[in-house]
């Protein structure tokens, strides 16, 4: 009797054979870490949706959460735990730097380059290089600006290295902490499609600071206009990387909060560059008109 | 027990030997106990080891002396002498002068530790103290450059002296970086060599900058 047969319990076939019989069936796979297979699933997408997915990260946001959880499986007091943050090759670091300097409109830096493998190598050493680039360039530019003045005695200004280090490292670590905290708080109120882990935000900020290294070196040129043009240019480049990263994370939120968040991120970035330019690089002075200088020297000699 | 009682040790089987085992050092070590040697020998042995490593740094060949028998005496001596020579700069204002002794010390040791950690985190197979030893010993060319700079500055501080100092410092910076890379490169994973060499470059660049910008009072 058909009814009795249907009510009888049947063993299910092996998942593979069932899938072979019906390839389009929805499947759930709960497995041990099998990262290469999951990454391939993420990449086999319809090509039309790819651009949106790159920006939103919907293609592999679930899997990236899984992968992020699986990577840090060593307990935090072992050395291997920290080695997972340095799991990058030279070409990967160079690719990430290239992606931060040439931001492609519409491409999300985190999804495109970091892909759930945030590293701490880039942020740490880019910040270290930036600290010394700013200190050395500032010192050199001051030297060239004041070179002709007879009363000028060159000083290496070593204090400024510690000030630069404090500023840059505080910016590169505390601001991502604040942004991450804010995004987590908003996530609890409004369900966002995209969310970033703390390390990914640190990574974005670290790599976005790379453009300031050549900018700082070019700031040696003692022309005000040149310096401001350079600053605007680098601010646009690195700001756009940050905006394109964080806009998808907040755009589902209240319009004003989203705009305020992105605006604050750009404002802090601008403050950093303006502050560095103002503090470490003296203003290029207008040349003294020639007759005044000998008179000044003359009066000092007389009074002495 | 009756059988055993009946057996007796024959008188003519020799039974001899020592029951007690002699206590004391055996083997070749007993001639090289370093406790009784004169102090001069102890000091000379360490000095000779340090000197041998200096020679290895100045002529970097593939030798394992620096790596296998690491010691930190050489780096300490170099660091202290470099920091001392960097004193006596423009100290009229406490603020904007050159680096203080503690700053040089911290930069060298903290920088070496950070670079070693970086190389180990990237998967390097060198041990912590071996890497510290190599990085410290490779400061030797820069210490020589500092000595030369101070001597040149005694002669005058014009443009010519600056150019001479610049050439010397650049040459010694290149020597330091190449020497340390020659010793450390083999222990790094293959696709990450540039990632390990760049911080070493930055480290010696900062030290060279401190040497080049030294201006006496």
Short mmCIF file of C-alpha atoms in Angstrom, two decimals:
data_model
loop_
_atom_site.label_atom_id
_atom_site.label_comp_id
_atom_site.label_asym_id
_atom_site.label_seq_id
_atom_site.Cartn_x
_atom_site.Cartn_y
_atom_site.Cartn_z
CA UNK A 1 0.00 0.00 0.00
CA UNK A 2 1.45 3.26 -1.07
CA UNK A 3 0.44 5.15 2.03
CA UNK A 4 2.15 2.64 4.30
CA UNK A 5 5.28 2.74 2.17
CA UNK A 6 5.42 6.50 2.38
CA UNK A 7 5.04 6.40 6.11
CA UNK A 8 7.86 3.92 6.49
CA UNK A 9 11.18 5.42 7.43
CA UNK A 10 13.67 5.45 4.59
CA UNK A 11 17.38 5.80 4.89
CA UNK A 12 18.67 8.86 3.10
CA UNK A 13 21.37 8.26 0.56
CA UNK A 14 24.76 9.74 0.87
CA UNK A 15 24.75 13.51 0.31
CA UNK A 16 26.95 13.22 -2.74
CA UNK A 17 24.69 10.79 -4.57
CA UNK A 18 21.59 12.81 -3.72
CA UNK A 19 23.22 15.94 -5.03
CA UNK A 20 24.31 14.16 -8.16
CA UNK A 21 20.69 13.17 -8.75
CA UNK A 22 19.37 16.67 -8.10
CA UNK A 23 22.16 19.25 -8.57
CA UNK A 24 20.01 22.31 -7.96
CA UNK A 25 18.80 21.33 -4.54
CA UNK A 26 19.57 23.69 -1.67
CA UNK A 27 22.24 22.30 0.54
CA UNK A 28 23.69 23.24 3.87
CA UNK A 29 27.19 22.16 4.59
CA UNK A 30 28.53 22.18 8.11
CA UNK A 31 32.11 21.11 7.95
CA UNK A 32 35.58 21.23 9.41
CA UNK A 33 37.70 24.13 8.19
CA UNK A 34 37.99 23.60 4.47
CA UNK A 35 39.08 27.04 3.49
CA UNK A 36 40.10 26.54 -0.16
CA UNK A 37 36.73 25.06 -1.03
CA UNK A 38 34.84 27.80 0.68
CA UNK A 39 36.87 30.46 -1.04
CA UNK A 40 36.11 28.88 -4.39
CA UNK A 41 32.43 28.93 -3.59
CA UNK A 42 32.76 32.63 -2.98
CA UNK A 43 34.39 33.28 -6.32
CA UNK A 44 32.04 31.26 -8.48
CA UNK A 45 29.48 34.04 -8.88
CA UNK A 46 27.37 35.36 -11.67
CA UNK A 47 29.53 38.04 -13.23
CA UNK A 48 26.82 40.69 -13.27
CA UNK A 49 26.51 40.86 -9.52
CA UNK A 50 30.22 40.92 -8.90
CA UNK A 51 30.71 44.64 -8.69
CA UNK A 52 27.95 45.12 -6.16
CA UNK A 53 29.17 42.16 -4.21
CA UNK A 54 32.70 43.44 -4.16
CA UNK A 55 31.38 46.62 -2.60
CA UNK A 56 28.91 45.03 -0.24
CA UNK A 57 30.74 41.84 0.42
CA UNK A 58 27.53 39.82 0.38
CA UNK A 59 29.17 37.10 -1.66
CA UNK A 60 31.42 35.95 1.09
CA UNK A 61 30.50 37.95 4.15
CA UNK A 62 29.13 34.85 5.89
CA UNK A 63 32.11 32.83 4.91
CA UNK A 64 34.52 35.54 5.91
CA UNK A 65 33.00 35.53 9.36
CA UNK A 66 33.50 31.79 9.48
CA UNK A 67 37.00 32.04 8.12
CA UNK A 68 37.92 34.82 10.49
CA UNK A 69 36.77 32.67 13.36
CA UNK A 70 38.61 29.63 12.12
CA UNK A 71 41.92 31.35 11.52
CA UNK A 72 42.48 32.45 15.08
CA UNK A 73 42.20 29.03 16.54
CA UNK A 74 45.39 29.16 18.59
CA UNK A 75 44.94 30.54 22.11
CA UNK A 76 46.03 34.13 22.46
CA UNK A 77 48.97 33.43 24.74
CA UNK A 78 50.83 31.37 22.16
CA UNK A 79 53.17 32.73 19.55
CA UNK A 80 51.22 31.02 16.74
CA UNK A 81 48.21 33.21 17.42
CA UNK A 82 50.18 36.32 16.55
CA UNK A 83 51.77 34.64 13.57
CA UNK A 84 48.34 34.47 11.94
CA UNK A 85 48.43 38.24 11.69
CA UNK A 86 51.62 38.15 9.66
CA UNK A 87 50.54 35.57 7.15
CA UNK A 88 51.28 37.67 4.08
CA UNK A 89 53.78 37.39 1.26
CA UNK A 90 55.68 40.25 -0.31
CA UNK A 91 53.44 40.46 -3.36
CA UNK A 92 50.33 40.64 -1.18
CA UNK A 93 51.69 43.56 0.79
CA UNK A 94 52.67 45.31 -2.43
CA UNK A 95 49.21 44.68 -3.90
CA UNK A 96 47.54 46.17 -0.85
CA UNK A 97 49.76 49.22 -1.00
CA UNK A 98 48.96 49.63 -4.69
CA UNK A 99 45.27 49.33 -3.93
CA UNK A 100 45.47 52.09 -1.36
CA UNK A 101 47.34 54.45 -3.68
CA UNK A 102 45.16 53.86 -6.75
CA UNK A 103 41.65 53.47 -5.38
CA UNK A 104 39.30 52.19 -8.02
CA UNK A 105 35.89 53.82 -7.66
CA UNK A 106 33.39 51.24 -6.61
CA UNK A 107 35.91 48.76 -5.30
CA UNK A 108 35.99 48.12 -1.61
CA UNK A 109 39.56 47.89 -0.34
CA UNK A 110 38.74 45.43 2.38
CA UNK A 111 36.83 43.00 0.23
CA UNK A 112 39.14 43.25 -2.71
CA UNK A 113 42.52 43.08 -1.05
CA UNK A 114 42.20 41.97 2.50
CA UNK A 115 39.70 39.18 1.95
CA UNK A 116 39.58 38.07 5.56
CA UNK A 117 43.35 37.97 5.89
CA UNK A 118 44.09 41.19 7.74
CA UNK A 119 47.73 41.63 8.53
CA UNK A 120 49.50 43.77 11.06
CA UNK A 121 52.74 44.01 9.08
CA UNK A 122 51.49 46.75 6.77
CA UNK A 123 49.94 49.05 9.37
CA UNK A 124 52.88 48.77 11.76
CA UNK A 125 55.72 49.35 9.31
CA UNK A 126 53.89 51.94 7.22
CA UNK A 127 53.31 53.94 10.41
CA UNK A 128 56.97 53.53 11.43
CA UNK A 129 58.16 54.68 8.01
CA UNK A 130 55.74 57.60 8.08
CA UNK A 131 56.98 58.71 11.50
CA UNK A 132 60.57 58.85 10.33
CA UNK A 133 59.66 60.29 6.92
CA UNK A 134 57.82 63.19 8.55
CA UNK A 135 60.56 63.82 11.13
CA UNK A 136 63.41 63.65 8.62
CA UNK A 137 61.61 65.66 5.92
CA UNK A 138 60.55 68.29 8.44
CA UNK A 139 64.10 68.63 9.64
CA UNK A 140 65.46 68.84 6.08
CA UNK A 141 62.87 71.38 4.98
CA UNK A 142 63.55 73.60 7.97
CA UNK A 143 67.25 73.37 7.21
CA UNK A 144 66.77 74.49 3.61
CA UNK A 145 64.36 77.26 4.50
CA UNK A 146 66.60 78.81 7.13
CA UNK A 147 69.84 78.10 5.29
CA UNK A 148 70.75 81.63 4.31
CA UNK A 149 70.08 83.28 7.65
CA UNK A 150 73.23 84.15 9.52
CA UNK A 151 71.73 83.50 12.94
CA UNK A 152 70.57 80.02 12.10
CA UNK A 153 72.23 77.11 13.85
CA UNK A 154 71.15 73.69 12.67
CA UNK A 155 69.60 71.41 15.27
CA UNK A 156 68.52 67.83 14.58
CA UNK A 157 65.20 68.33 16.47
CA UNK A 158 65.13 64.80 17.74
CA UNK A 159 62.23 65.49 20.12
CA UNK A 160 59.93 65.68 17.16
CA UNK A 161 60.46 62.00 16.40
CA UNK A 162 58.77 60.96 19.63
CA UNK A 163 55.95 63.44 19.08
CA UNK A 164 55.44 62.19 15.53
CA UNK A 165 55.48 58.58 16.71
CA UNK A 166 52.88 59.21 19.39
CA UNK A 167 50.60 61.06 17.01
CA UNK A 168 50.75 58.64 14.14
CA UNK A 169 50.45 55.47 16.18
CA UNK A 170 47.62 56.93 18.25
CA UNK A 171 45.79 57.88 15.08
CA UNK A 172 46.37 54.51 13.45
CA UNK A 173 45.14 52.51 16.44
CA UNK A 174 42.74 54.62 18.51
CA UNK A 175 40.66 55.98 15.65
CA UNK A 176 40.02 52.47 14.23
CA UNK A 177 39.06 51.41 17.75
CA UNK A 178 36.56 54.24 17.96
CA UNK A 179 35.20 53.55 14.48
CA UNK A 180 34.89 49.84 15.22
CA UNK A 181 33.11 50.52 18.50
CA UNK A 182 30.74 52.91 16.82
CA UNK A 183 29.97 50.47 14.00
CA UNK A 184 29.35 47.66 16.48
CA UNK A 185 26.98 49.86 18.42
CA UNK A 186 25.06 50.83 15.29
CA UNK A 187 25.02 47.21 14.21
CA UNK A 188 23.13 46.29 17.30
CA UNK A 189 20.42 48.80 16.38
CA UNK A 190 20.31 48.54 12.61
CA UNK A 191 21.10 45.32 10.83
CA UNK A 192 23.88 46.18 8.40
CA UNK A 193 24.89 43.92 5.58
CA UNK A 194 28.53 44.68 5.94
CA UNK A 195 30.50 44.61 9.13
CA UNK A 196 34.21 44.72 9.65
CA UNK A 197 36.38 43.21 12.30
CA UNK A 198 38.67 45.46 14.30
CA UNK A 199 41.78 44.21 12.52
CA UNK A 200 40.33 44.89 9.10
CA UNK A 201 39.66 48.49 10.09
CA UNK A 202 43.21 48.83 11.45
CA UNK A 203 44.44 47.39 8.16
CA UNK A 204 42.48 49.90 6.06
CA UNK A 205 43.69 52.82 8.13
CA UNK A 206 47.27 51.60 8.07
CA UNK A 207 47.43 51.10 4.34
CA UNK A 208 45.59 54.35 3.65
CA UNK A 209 48.39 56.23 5.41
CA UNK A 210 50.91 55.00 2.85
CA UNK A 211 50.27 57.86 0.42
CA UNK A 212 51.51 60.32 3.05
CA UNK A 213 55.05 58.93 2.86
CA UNK A 214 55.88 60.31 -0.60
CA UNK A 215 53.78 63.38 0.26
CA UNK A 216 55.91 64.07 3.33
CA UNK A 217 59.07 63.73 1.29
CA UNK A 218 57.73 66.12 -1.34
CA UNK A 219 56.75 68.60 1.38
CA UNK A 220 60.43 69.49 1.58
CA UNK A 221 59.77 71.82 -1.35
CA UNK A 222 59.38 75.19 0.38
CA UNK A 223 56.44 76.50 -1.61
CA UNK A 224 53.15 76.99 0.17
CA UNK A 225 51.03 76.38 -2.90
CA UNK A 226 52.87 73.18 -3.77
CA UNK A 227 52.46 71.86 -0.24
CA UNK A 228 48.73 72.54 -0.11
CA UNK A 229 48.17 71.01 -3.54
CA UNK A 230 50.06 67.89 -2.46
CA UNK A 231 48.06 67.71 0.74
CA UNK A 232 44.73 68.00 -1.06
CA UNK A 233 45.78 65.35 -3.52
CA UNK A 234 46.87 62.81 -0.94
CA UNK A 235 43.86 63.60 1.24
CA UNK A 236 41.57 62.86 -1.69
CA UNK A 237 43.28 59.57 -2.45
CA UNK A 238 43.43 58.16 1.04
CA UNK A 239 40.11 59.71 2.02
CA UNK A 240 38.43 58.00 -0.91
CA UNK A 241 39.82 54.64 0.19
CA UNK A 242 38.33 55.18 3.62
CA UNK A 243 35.01 56.49 2.30
CA UNK A 244 34.59 53.59 -0.10
CA UNK A 245 35.32 51.18 2.70
CA UNK A 246 32.99 52.62 5.28
CA UNK A 247 30.11 53.88 3.19
CA UNK A 248 28.62 50.38 2.62
CA UNK A 249 28.83 49.73 6.33
CA UNK A 250 26.72 52.71 7.30
CA UNK A 251 24.49 53.45 4.35
CA UNK A 252 21.64 51.29 5.61
CA UNK A 253 21.49 53.40 8.69
CA UNK A 254 19.74 56.69 9.28
CA UNK A 255 20.86 59.06 6.52
CA UNK A 256 22.18 61.74 8.80
CA UNK A 257 24.13 59.35 10.99
CA UNK A 258 25.69 57.74 7.94
CA UNK A 259 26.79 61.08 6.52
CA UNK A 260 28.02 62.24 9.92
CA UNK A 261 30.11 59.09 10.35
CA UNK A 262 31.76 59.30 6.99
CA UNK A 263 32.24 63.04 7.44
CA UNK A 264 33.95 62.53 10.78
CA UNK A 265 36.29 59.93 9.34
CA UNK A 266 37.35 62.29 6.55
CA UNK A 267 37.62 65.21 8.95
CA UNK A 268 39.95 63.34 11.30
CA UNK A 269 42.07 62.29 8.36
CA UNK A 270 42.30 65.89 7.17
CA UNK A 271 43.17 67.07 10.68
CA UNK A 272 46.06 64.62 10.79
CA UNK A 273 47.60 65.84 7.58
CA UNK A 274 47.05 69.54 8.30
CA UNK A 275 48.44 69.12 11.80
CA UNK A 276 51.54 67.32 10.55
CA UNK A 277 52.16 69.95 7.90
CA UNK A 278 51.75 72.79 10.37
CA UNK A 279 53.81 71.32 13.21
CA UNK A 280 56.72 69.61 11.51
CA UNK A 281 57.25 71.91 8.56
CA UNK A 282 57.97 75.57 9.17
CA UNK A 283 56.20 78.00 6.94
CA UNK A 284 58.36 79.00 3.99
CA UNK A 285 59.18 82.61 4.74
CA UNK A 286 59.05 85.41 2.30
CA UNK A 287 62.59 86.56 1.51
CA UNK A 288 63.61 89.59 3.54
CA UNK A 289 64.06 92.64 1.41
CA UNK A 290 67.84 93.14 1.16
CA UNK A 291 68.34 96.64 2.69
CA UNK A 292 66.72 95.71 5.99
CA UNK A 293 69.10 92.89 6.86
CA UNK A 294 72.42 94.84 6.92
CA UNK A 295 70.75 97.62 8.96
CA UNK A 296 69.59 95.04 11.49
CA UNK A 297 73.06 93.56 11.73
CA UNK A 298 74.48 97.04 11.98
CA UNK A 299 72.31 97.93 14.94
CA UNK A 300 73.15 94.72 16.77
CA UNK A 301 76.83 95.34 16.32
CA UNK A 302 76.46 98.85 17.62
CA UNK A 303 74.51 97.81 20.65
CA UNK A 304 77.02 95.07 21.42
CA UNK B 1 69.21 -24.78 50.42
CA UNK B 2 71.07 -27.92 50.97
CA UNK B 3 72.53 -27.62 47.45
CA UNK B 4 73.72 -24.13 48.00
CA UNK B 5 75.22 -24.95 51.34
CA UNK B 6 77.23 -27.60 49.69
CA UNK B 7 78.74 -25.28 47.14
CA UNK B 8 81.81 -23.38 48.09
CA UNK B 9 83.81 -20.86 46.16
CA UNK B 10 86.91 -22.51 44.98
CA UNK B 11 89.99 -21.04 46.46
CA UNK B 12 91.84 -20.82 43.20
CA UNK B 13 89.34 -18.70 41.21
CA UNK B 14 90.60 -15.17 41.50
CA UNK B 15 87.97 -12.71 42.56
CA UNK B 16 89.21 -9.25 42.32
CA UNK B 17 88.29 -5.79 41.29
CA UNK B 18 87.22 -2.55 42.84
CA UNK B 19 83.87 -2.26 44.46
CA UNK B 20 83.94 1.50 44.68
CA UNK B 21 83.63 3.47 41.38
CA UNK B 22 86.03 6.37 41.21
CA UNK B 23 84.19 9.69 41.37
CA UNK B 24 85.48 12.61 39.37
CA UNK B 25 85.45 14.11 35.91
CA UNK B 26 86.40 11.83 33.14
CA UNK B 27 86.81 12.50 29.47
CA UNK B 28 88.45 15.50 27.89
CA UNK B 29 86.53 18.01 30.03
CA UNK B 30 88.60 17.51 33.07
CA UNK B 31 91.49 19.39 31.54
CA UNK B 32 89.30 22.40 30.54
CA UNK B 33 87.57 23.32 33.74
CA UNK B 34 87.40 27.07 33.59
CA UNK B 35 87.10 27.59 37.29
CA UNK B 36 90.81 27.49 38.07
CA UNK B 37 92.20 29.43 35.17
CA UNK B 38 93.56 32.92 35.62
CA UNK B 39 91.06 35.74 35.14
CA UNK B 40 93.13 37.08 32.29
CA UNK B 41 92.48 33.92 30.27
CA UNK B 42 88.75 34.19 30.78
CA UNK B 43 88.65 37.79 29.67
CA UNK B 44 90.95 37.20 26.72
CA UNK B 45 88.83 34.33 25.50
CA UNK B 46 85.70 36.45 25.45
CA UNK B 47 87.54 39.37 23.91
CA UNK B 48 88.92 37.15 21.18
CA UNK B 49 85.41 35.84 20.43
CA UNK B 50 84.09 39.38 20.18
CA UNK B 51 87.01 40.43 18.00
CA UNK B 52 86.52 37.47 15.71
CA UNK B 53 82.91 38.50 15.20
CA UNK B 54 83.94 42.06 14.42
CA UNK B 55 86.16 40.71 11.66
CA UNK B 56 83.29 38.60 10.35
CA UNK B 57 81.09 41.68 10.15
CA UNK B 58 83.66 43.74 8.30
CA UNK B 59 84.22 40.94 5.79
CA UNK B 60 80.79 39.32 5.62
CA UNK B 61 81.20 35.82 4.35
CA UNK B 62 78.95 32.90 5.00
CA UNK B 63 80.24 32.02 8.43
CA UNK B 64 78.35 30.50 11.28
CA UNK B 65 80.45 32.06 14.02
CA UNK B 66 78.07 34.97 14.47
CA UNK B 67 75.03 32.79 14.43
CA UNK B 68 76.11 29.76 16.39
CA UNK B 69 78.14 31.32 19.18
CA UNK B 70 76.10 34.42 19.67
CA UNK B 71 76.94 36.84 22.41
CA UNK B 72 75.64 40.27 23.27
CA UNK B 73 78.88 41.82 24.58
CA UNK B 74 79.79 43.23 21.20
CA UNK B 75 76.44 44.89 20.58
CA UNK B 76 76.51 46.38 24.08
CA UNK B 77 79.97 47.86 23.61
CA UNK B 78 79.03 49.22 20.18
CA UNK B 79 75.75 50.67 21.37
CA UNK B 80 77.28 52.38 24.38
CA UNK B 81 80.16 53.85 22.40
CA UNK B 82 77.84 55.07 19.64
CA UNK B 83 75.48 56.66 22.17
CA UNK B 84 78.40 58.30 23.97
CA UNK B 85 79.82 59.69 20.74
CA UNK B 86 76.43 61.13 19.83
CA UNK B 87 76.50 63.21 22.98
CA UNK B 88 78.07 66.58 23.15
CA UNK B 89 75.90 67.79 20.33
CA UNK B 90 74.06 71.07 20.32
CA UNK B 91 72.77 71.04 23.85
CA UNK B 92 72.17 74.74 24.34
CA UNK B 93 68.45 74.14 24.54
CA UNK B 94 67.33 70.94 26.12
CA UNK B 95 64.53 70.72 23.61
CA UNK B 96 65.63 70.63 20.05
CA UNK B 97 69.02 69.02 20.28
CA UNK B 98 70.26 65.70 19.15
CA UNK B 99 69.25 62.41 20.64
CA UNK B 100 69.99 61.84 24.29
CA UNK B 101 71.96 58.81 25.46
CA UNK B 102 68.82 57.00 26.55
CA UNK B 103 67.11 57.68 23.25
CA UNK B 104 69.94 56.18 21.22
CA UNK B 105 70.07 53.18 23.54
CA UNK B 106 66.34 52.61 23.32
CA UNK B 107 66.24 53.05 19.58
CA UNK B 108 68.99 50.52 19.00
CA UNK B 109 67.79 47.85 21.40
CA UNK B 110 64.09 48.31 20.95
CA UNK B 111 64.54 48.53 17.20
CA UNK B 112 66.56 45.31 17.16
CA UNK B 113 63.95 43.52 19.28
CA UNK B 114 61.11 44.70 17.04
CA UNK B 115 62.92 43.60 13.90
CA UNK B 116 63.65 40.19 15.43
CA UNK B 117 60.01 39.77 16.44
CA UNK B 118 58.95 40.83 12.98
CA UNK B 119 61.18 38.25 11.36
CA UNK B 120 59.99 35.50 13.69
CA UNK B 121 56.33 36.40 13.19
CA UNK B 122 56.79 36.21 9.45
CA UNK B 123 58.01 32.66 9.88
CA UNK B 124 61.77 33.00 10.19
CA UNK B 125 63.73 30.13 11.69
CA UNK B 126 66.42 32.10 13.43
CA UNK B 127 66.48 32.24 17.19
CA UNK B 128 65.75 35.43 19.09
CA UNK B 129 69.21 36.07 20.48
CA UNK B 130 71.01 35.07 17.31
CA UNK B 131 69.11 37.74 15.44
CA UNK B 132 69.79 40.32 18.15
CA UNK B 133 73.46 39.39 18.01
CA UNK B 134 73.69 39.86 14.23
CA UNK B 135 71.81 43.15 14.22
CA UNK B 136 73.92 44.47 17.08
CA UNK B 137 77.24 43.47 15.56
CA UNK B 138 76.30 45.00 12.21
CA UNK B 139 76.16 48.41 13.88
CA UNK B 140 80.00 48.26 13.80
CA UNK B 141 80.42 49.99 10.39
CA UNK B 142 78.16 52.82 11.57
CA UNK B 143 80.18 53.20 14.77
CA UNK B 144 83.30 53.50 12.63
CA UNK B 145 81.46 56.11 10.55
CA UNK B 146 80.60 58.05 13.72
CA UNK B 147 84.25 58.02 14.74
CA UNK B 148 85.30 59.30 11.32
CA UNK B 149 82.60 61.99 11.43
CA UNK B 150 83.76 63.28 14.76
CA UNK B 151 87.33 63.43 13.54
CA UNK B 152 86.27 65.26 10.37
CA UNK B 153 84.22 67.70 12.43
CA UNK B 154 87.30 68.51 14.49
CA UNK B 155 88.87 69.79 11.30
CA UNK B 156 85.94 72.04 10.41
CA UNK B 157 82.24 72.01 9.72
CA UNK B 158 81.82 73.53 6.30
CA UNK B 159 80.40 72.15 3.11
CA UNK B 160 83.45 70.03 2.30
CA UNK B 161 83.34 68.31 5.64
CA UNK B 162 79.62 67.70 5.18
CA UNK B 163 80.19 66.04 1.82
CA UNK B 164 82.94 63.84 3.24
CA UNK B 165 80.70 62.86 6.14
CA UNK B 166 77.81 62.17 3.80
CA UNK B 167 79.88 59.84 1.65
CA UNK B 168 81.30 57.99 4.64
CA UNK B 169 77.91 57.57 6.32
CA UNK B 170 76.21 56.39 3.13
CA UNK B 171 78.96 53.87 2.47
CA UNK B 172 78.85 52.49 6.01
CA UNK B 173 75.05 52.37 5.95
CA UNK B 174 75.18 50.25 2.82
CA UNK B 175 77.83 48.03 4.40
CA UNK B 176 75.77 47.49 7.56
CA UNK B 177 72.62 46.66 5.69
CA UNK B 178 74.34 44.30 3.30
CA UNK B 179 76.25 42.56 6.10
CA UNK B 180 73.17 41.94 8.20
CA UNK B 181 71.16 40.85 5.17
CA UNK B 182 73.90 38.38 4.26
CA UNK B 183 73.67 36.79 7.68
CA UNK B 184 69.92 36.86 8.13
CA UNK B 185 68.54 36.24 4.68
CA UNK B 186 68.87 32.48 4.66
CA UNK B 187 66.65 31.90 7.63
CA UNK B 188 63.66 33.68 6.14
CA UNK B 189 60.79 32.08 4.27
CA UNK B 190 61.25 32.45 0.51
CA UNK B 191 58.45 34.82 -0.49
CA UNK B 192 58.91 37.18 2.41
CA UNK B 193 62.55 38.13 2.22
CA UNK B 194 61.78 41.71 1.18
CA UNK B 195 59.34 42.03 4.06
CA UNK B 196 62.13 41.11 6.48
CA UNK B 197 64.90 43.15 4.87
CA UNK B 198 62.94 46.41 4.71
CA UNK B 199 62.75 46.98 8.51
CA UNK B 200 66.50 46.30 8.76
CA UNK B 201 67.02 48.97 6.09
CA UNK B 202 64.82 51.40 8.03
CA UNK B 203 66.68 50.65 11.28
CA UNK B 204 70.13 51.39 9.89
CA UNK B 205 68.75 54.40 8.01
CA UNK B 206 67.56 55.95 11.27
CA UNK B 207 70.92 55.33 12.93
CA UNK B 208 72.72 56.81 9.92
CA UNK B 209 70.47 59.86 10.05
CA UNK B 210 71.36 60.38 13.71
CA UNK B 211 75.06 60.13 12.85
CA UNK B 212 74.85 62.43 9.84
CA UNK B 213 72.91 65.17 11.62
CA UNK B 214 75.26 65.27 14.57
CA UNK B 215 76.41 68.82 15.02
CA UNK B 216 78.83 69.74 17.76
CA UNK B 217 78.47 72.86 19.80
#
